[in-house]
Amino acid sequence: MSSLTRARATNIDLAPTSLMATYYEQRASAGLIISESTWVSSKAIGFTNIPGIYTQAHVEGWKLVTNAVHKKGGKIFLQLSHAGAASHPDFFDGDIPRGPSAINPQITAFTPTGFKDSVTPVAFTIEEIKETIGDYQKAAANAKAAGFDGVELHAQIFTLIPQFLSVATNQRTDEYGGSIENRARLLFEILDAMKQVWGNKRIGVKFTPTAFNPGILKPDEHTIPTLQYILDKLNSFDLGYLHLVRPATDLTGTAIEPLQENYFRQIRDRYKGTLIANLGFTRDTGNKIIEEEIADLVSFGKDFIANPDLVERFSGNWPLAKPDADTFYTGNEKGYTDYAAIG
Ligand SMILES: Cc1cc2nc3c(=O)[nH]c(=O)nc-3n(C[C@H](O)[C@H](O)[C@H](O)COP(=O)(O)O)c2cc1C
């Protein structure tokens, strides 16, 4: 089960709740659950009602979740996340969010009072970058204290790590900007910090390198060489897995058109470790890519929202229920824990 933000941490502490424990428990038959994206610090926030993993209340709340999943024989990793400049001053008492450079990513942030446009961030100082890496390490340690089986680094869409990887949002002239090696430095320093806590095999990393995000952070001529550099370097990191989201759109005529055909085969040929393929798979296409030995595992997102027993449904080749998009990020039990299992 891939990470699904459901925005149900509806308390001032952003602590996981017993309702969230019920939701994850219902889905425990997934071989491995990756939790929803979770803030590594109070400075990482960029969306409303997303849980954190930086206070004791967070650790206690997540224990409810990990205990519930383990009781049912499941495994669960925590996804660690930072919004970077994809945020809004409303989350920081008016303070301006930090980003790689003072460049507005031009996205909308879901604040407690509705959707608001992102602003021009203040560029991270080197000291703040080091502090942020320390926040990831503390969050990884808290995840361990909360009983998780491992951690997944969120390097997805338009959040902190992709902001550093992209020339559109990173115009730094120090060791965190410019060359590919410099733009990718933060990613690998964070992974190093997480390794101090978990060792390499209990860490995964998730990317969407081909996503045409809202705002200015889009694939460009730097994307393919950057991806190749990351894949090569990840080989030496020997992580538990690489979790990759495939192109969601037609890449014809774009700067990353060469990735269009046989995307996962191209990745497989370069990346030597365990590969999880994601986006739009079905029972049959998922089985096929594994039989062809292109991916080692397949993850499912949306299908787990309305089908807590997705694994049983796939086993029996039973029909799938459709999720209600209106309750993805709002509501309480409705559209969350009220989807029934068939059995
Ligand atoms: C409601 C919703 C919330 C999501 N939240 C996250 C998230 O917090 N972190 C993440 O890495 N991906 C998130 N995703 C992406 C999914 O994990 C997955 O990559 C995507 O839905 C494609 O897989 P699918 O076609 O099986 O749904 C979210 C997707 C949806 C629909």
XYZ file of C-alpha atoms and ligand atoms in Angstrom:
374
model
C 0.000 0.000 0.000
C 1.627 3.236 -1.111
C 1.508 6.390 0.929
C -1.888 8.123 1.062
C -2.363 11.499 2.693
C -5.803 11.491 4.272
C -5.584 14.596 6.491
C -7.300 13.012 9.500
C -4.872 14.294 12.171
C -7.550 16.801 13.130
C -6.108 17.962 16.436
C -3.920 20.881 17.430
C -0.927 18.565 18.033
C -1.191 16.896 14.607
C -0.997 13.603 16.502
C -2.223 10.310 14.991
C -5.562 9.225 16.440
C -7.338 5.973 17.262
C -9.419 6.504 14.114
C -6.210 6.460 12.092
C -5.192 3.243 13.880
C -8.503 1.666 12.821
C -7.953 2.767 9.204
C -4.471 1.233 9.016
C -5.558 -1.907 10.899
C -8.295 -2.460 8.299
C -5.566 -2.472 5.624
C -3.012 -4.634 7.498
C -3.173 -7.486 4.971
C -1.217 -5.350 2.486
C 2.252 -6.923 2.483
C 3.756 -3.596 3.471
C 1.941 -0.382 4.307
C 3.744 2.906 3.701
C 2.126 5.474 5.987
C 0.809 8.797 4.795
C 3.351 11.589 4.397
C 4.406 12.786 7.869
C 6.186 16.029 8.842
C 9.698 15.727 10.229
C 9.462 19.054 12.111
C 7.142 21.976 12.756
C 9.046 23.835 10.001
C 8.243 21.119 7.476
C 4.475 21.716 7.398
C 2.708 22.583 4.131
C -0.793 21.073 4.267
C -3.521 20.927 6.901
C -4.196 18.021 9.288
C -1.159 15.968 8.259
C 0.457 14.162 11.197
C 3.963 14.778 12.496
C 6.730 12.655 14.041
C 8.602 15.287 16.038
C 6.882 15.308 19.467
C 6.181 12.708 22.142
C 2.454 13.069 21.374
C 3.238 12.019 17.781
C 5.231 8.996 18.968
C 2.401 7.931 21.287
C -0.202 8.420 18.546
C 1.785 6.427 16.014
C 2.179 3.600 18.554
C -1.593 3.109 18.325
C -1.159 2.637 14.572
C 1.883 0.360 14.598
C 0.429 -1.823 17.364
C -2.853 -2.195 15.490
C -1.102 -3.165 12.241
C 1.327 -5.547 13.954
C -1.502 -7.214 15.864
C -2.984 -8.157 12.482
C 0.361 -9.457 11.196
C 1.119 -6.455 8.960
C 4.244 -4.365 8.455
C 4.340 -0.584 8.252
C 6.964 2.006 7.261
C 6.608 5.702 8.083
C 6.932 8.187 5.212
C 9.087 11.197 6.198
C 8.268 14.487 4.541
C 9.065 18.211 4.348
C 7.102 20.709 2.249
C 9.947 23.231 1.886
C 8.723 26.248 -0.058
C 5.475 24.465 -1.005
C 3.860 25.945 2.055
C 2.440 29.194 3.404
C 3.224 31.713 6.203
C -0.108 30.781 7.851
C 1.562 27.576 9.079
C 4.389 29.528 10.761
C 2.676 32.451 12.520
C 3.489 34.662 9.545
C 7.123 33.570 9.157
C 8.108 32.982 5.528
C 8.703 29.330 4.506
C 12.245 28.257 3.607
C 13.259 26.955 0.189
C 16.483 26.229 -1.710
C 16.397 29.736 -3.252
C 14.122 32.769 -3.055
C 11.970 31.462 -5.908
C 8.226 30.972 -5.538
C 7.314 27.378 -6.546
C 3.882 28.759 -7.544
C 1.711 26.090 -6.029
C -1.334 26.337 -3.780
C -1.077 25.210 -0.187
C -4.079 23.789 1.682
C -4.079 25.952 4.835
C -6.497 25.800 7.784
C -8.486 28.590 6.085
C -8.493 27.122 2.602
C -6.243 27.011 -0.468
C -3.663 29.819 -0.649
C -0.915 30.637 -3.123
C 2.643 29.874 -2.067
C 4.920 32.888 -1.537
C 8.546 33.603 -2.380
C 10.472 31.641 0.267
C 13.579 32.694 2.148
C 16.608 30.688 0.991
C 17.890 28.179 3.539
C 21.168 29.115 5.183
C 23.728 26.325 5.360
C 23.042 26.169 9.093
C 19.313 25.666 8.426
C 20.103 22.894 5.951
C 22.170 21.076 8.570
C 19.377 21.602 11.101
C 16.869 20.149 8.635
C 19.022 17.057 8.084
C 19.114 16.699 11.882
C 15.298 16.942 11.908
C 15.092 13.973 9.521
C 17.425 11.992 11.757
C 15.369 12.778 14.874
C 12.183 11.924 13.023
C 13.704 8.597 11.939
C 14.609 7.868 15.585
C 11.088 8.793 16.686
C 9.695 6.436 14.042
C 11.729 3.660 15.617
C 10.467 4.578 19.094
C 6.902 4.492 17.718
C 7.343 0.880 16.566
C 7.590 1.257 12.784
C 9.310 -1.435 10.714
C 11.215 1.109 8.633
C 11.030 4.529 7.003
C 10.439 5.821 3.491
C 11.906 9.141 2.405
C 9.372 11.261 0.528
C 11.241 12.729 -2.454
C 8.013 13.224 -4.367
C 6.236 15.840 -6.457
C 7.084 19.467 -5.514
C 8.311 19.041 -1.912
C 11.691 19.872 -0.339
C 13.961 17.307 -1.987
C 12.634 17.806 -5.549
C 12.923 21.573 -4.941
C 16.629 21.073 -4.311
C 16.990 18.693 -7.287
C 15.377 21.108 -9.762
C 17.179 24.026 -11.385
C 13.801 25.809 -11.576
C 13.674 26.168 -7.791
C 17.349 25.756 -6.861
C 19.664 28.529 -8.050
C 22.093 28.257 -5.147
C 25.760 28.947 -5.744
C 27.084 26.962 -2.762
C 27.593 23.195 -2.428
C 23.800 22.585 -2.511
C 23.220 24.119 -5.964
C 24.592 24.180 -9.495
C 25.946 20.761 -10.511
C 23.867 17.582 -10.312
C 26.055 16.375 -7.480
C 25.365 19.563 -5.541
C 21.611 19.583 -6.184
C 21.416 15.943 -5.054
C 23.618 16.504 -1.995
C 20.718 17.168 0.383
C 18.984 13.927 -0.663
C 22.036 11.817 0.090
C 22.923 13.643 3.296
C 19.382 13.001 4.545
C 19.681 9.314 3.605
C 23.006 9.150 5.437
C 21.377 10.672 8.535
C 18.493 8.181 8.358
C 20.979 5.315 7.975
C 22.548 6.248 11.311
C 19.241 5.228 12.898
C 17.919 2.416 10.728
C 20.821 0.943 8.766
C 20.356 0.850 4.989
C 17.902 -2.010 4.496
C 15.012 -0.535 6.499
C 14.965 2.621 4.378
C 13.126 3.207 1.106
C 12.920 6.305 -1.068
C 10.051 7.394 -3.313
C 10.381 9.592 -6.417
C 8.138 10.967 -9.142
C 10.823 12.240 -11.557
C 8.439 12.383 -14.515
C 5.586 14.273 -12.821
C 4.446 17.499 -14.455
C 3.610 19.178 -11.168
C 1.521 22.293 -10.765
C 3.730 25.414 -10.625
C 7.263 25.762 -11.953
C 8.742 22.461 -10.824
C 8.479 20.359 -13.979
C 10.751 17.860 -15.740
C 13.330 19.637 -17.944
C 16.584 18.887 -19.762
C 18.318 18.303 -16.409
C 15.834 15.638 -15.287
C 17.274 12.584 -17.076
C 20.948 13.175 -16.170
C 19.882 13.937 -12.588
C 17.831 10.725 -12.436
C 20.750 8.711 -13.828
C 23.116 10.186 -11.247
C 20.671 9.379 -8.443
C 20.124 5.792 -9.616
C 23.875 5.154 -9.840
C 24.519 6.620 -6.416
C 21.561 4.776 -4.880
C 23.183 1.530 -6.009
C 25.987 2.159 -3.527
C 23.480 3.092 -0.783
C 21.948 -0.400 -1.069
C 18.607 0.663 0.413
C 15.669 -1.586 1.227
C 13.955 -0.363 -1.934
C 13.482 2.340 -4.518
C 9.790 3.254 -4.990
C 9.170 4.856 -8.365
C 6.043 6.417 -9.799
C 5.865 6.064 -13.568
C 4.922 8.832 -16.004
C 1.284 9.813 -15.600
C 1.143 11.691 -18.897
C 2.273 11.369 -22.509
C 5.901 12.514 -22.637
C 5.990 13.032 -26.410
C 7.600 16.346 -27.267
C 8.809 16.957 -23.704
C 12.404 17.168 -22.440
C 12.029 13.666 -20.987
C 10.541 11.939 -24.042
C 13.290 9.250 -23.969
C 11.710 7.943 -20.744
C 8.377 7.287 -22.465
C 8.983 3.747 -23.703
C 9.646 0.906 -21.271
C 10.137 3.246 -18.334
C 10.601 0.610 -15.656
C 12.809 -1.519 -17.945
C 15.126 1.481 -18.332
C 15.231 1.923 -14.560
C 15.725 -1.817 -13.988
C 18.726 -1.819 -16.307
C 20.394 0.892 -14.220
C 19.210 0.294 -10.643
C 20.410 -2.915 -9.025
C 18.347 -3.013 -5.817
C 14.720 -3.830 -5.015
C 12.372 -1.799 -7.202
C 8.744 -0.990 -6.370
C 6.685 0.100 -9.374
C 3.735 2.448 -8.876
C 0.902 4.258 -10.646
C -2.172 2.883 -12.266
C -1.417 -0.813 -11.843
C -4.175 -3.418 -11.713
C -4.104 -6.973 -10.425
C -3.128 -8.219 -13.902
C -0.655 -5.524 -14.989
C 0.937 -5.748 -11.548
C 1.400 -9.500 -11.843
C 2.755 -9.079 -15.371
C 5.528 -6.605 -14.514
C 6.661 -8.879 -11.688
C 6.565 -12.010 -13.867
C 8.652 -10.153 -16.455
C 11.161 -9.394 -13.669
C 11.072 -5.690 -14.475
C 9.906 -4.744 -10.962
C 10.266 -6.672 -7.713
C 7.118 -5.285 -6.127
C 4.095 -3.227 -7.126
C 2.374 -0.721 -4.861
C -1.240 0.389 -4.948
C -2.555 3.739 -3.772
C -6.099 4.742 -4.672
C -7.387 1.166 -4.720
C -6.578 0.823 -1.021
C -8.835 3.764 -0.154
C -12.100 1.977 -0.963
C -10.814 -1.601 -0.650
C -9.313 -2.272 2.770
C -9.184 -5.945 1.755
C -7.498 -5.272 -1.596
C -5.198 -8.274 -1.217
C -8.124 -10.649 -0.613
C -10.012 -9.112 -3.544
C -7.018 -9.634 -5.832
C -6.629 -13.226 -4.595
C -10.261 -14.008 -5.289
C -10.348 -11.838 -8.428
C -13.323 -10.047 -6.895
C -14.579 -6.643 -8.067
C -13.112 -3.462 -6.600
C -15.064 -0.637 -4.943
C -14.532 2.924 -6.185
C -13.291 5.619 -3.787
C -15.058 8.952 -3.286
C -12.553 11.711 -4.141
C -14.565 14.283 -2.152
C -13.509 12.604 1.101
C -9.826 11.973 0.258
C -8.638 14.840 2.470
C -11.674 15.789 4.514
C -14.145 14.311 6.907
C -13.798 11.924 9.733
C -14.917 8.284 9.442
C -16.813 9.066 6.254
C -14.849 7.959 3.208
C -12.100 6.758 5.549
C -12.939 3.811 7.787
C -16.439 3.124 6.431
C -15.397 1.172 3.317
C -16.325 -2.442 4.019
C -14.333 -5.571 3.324
C -16.139 -8.214 1.269
C -15.431 -11.207 3.478
C -5.538 10.789 -1.775
C -4.114 10.551 -2.146
C -3.114 10.926 -1.272
C -1.761 10.674 -1.576
N -0.795 11.000 -0.666
C 0.491 10.662 -0.895
C 1.494 10.885 0.090
O 1.234 11.388 1.189
N 2.758 10.509 -0.196
C 3.088 9.921 -1.388
O 4.252 9.565 -1.600
N 2.164 9.705 -2.339
C 0.881 10.041 -2.117
N -0.070 9.767 -3.055
C 0.321 9.049 -4.283
C 0.091 7.542 -4.137
O 0.924 6.974 -3.129
C 0.414 6.827 -5.459
O 1.757 7.102 -5.798
C -0.520 7.270 -6.582
O -1.876 7.303 -6.132
C -0.419 6.355 -7.794
O -0.697 5.012 -7.456
P -2.150 4.364 -7.776
O -2.376 4.560 -9.245
O -2.041 2.930 -7.373
O -3.155 5.129 -6.955
C -1.422 10.045 -2.803
C -2.438 9.697 -3.688
C -3.764 9.938 -3.377
C -4.840 9.506 -4.346
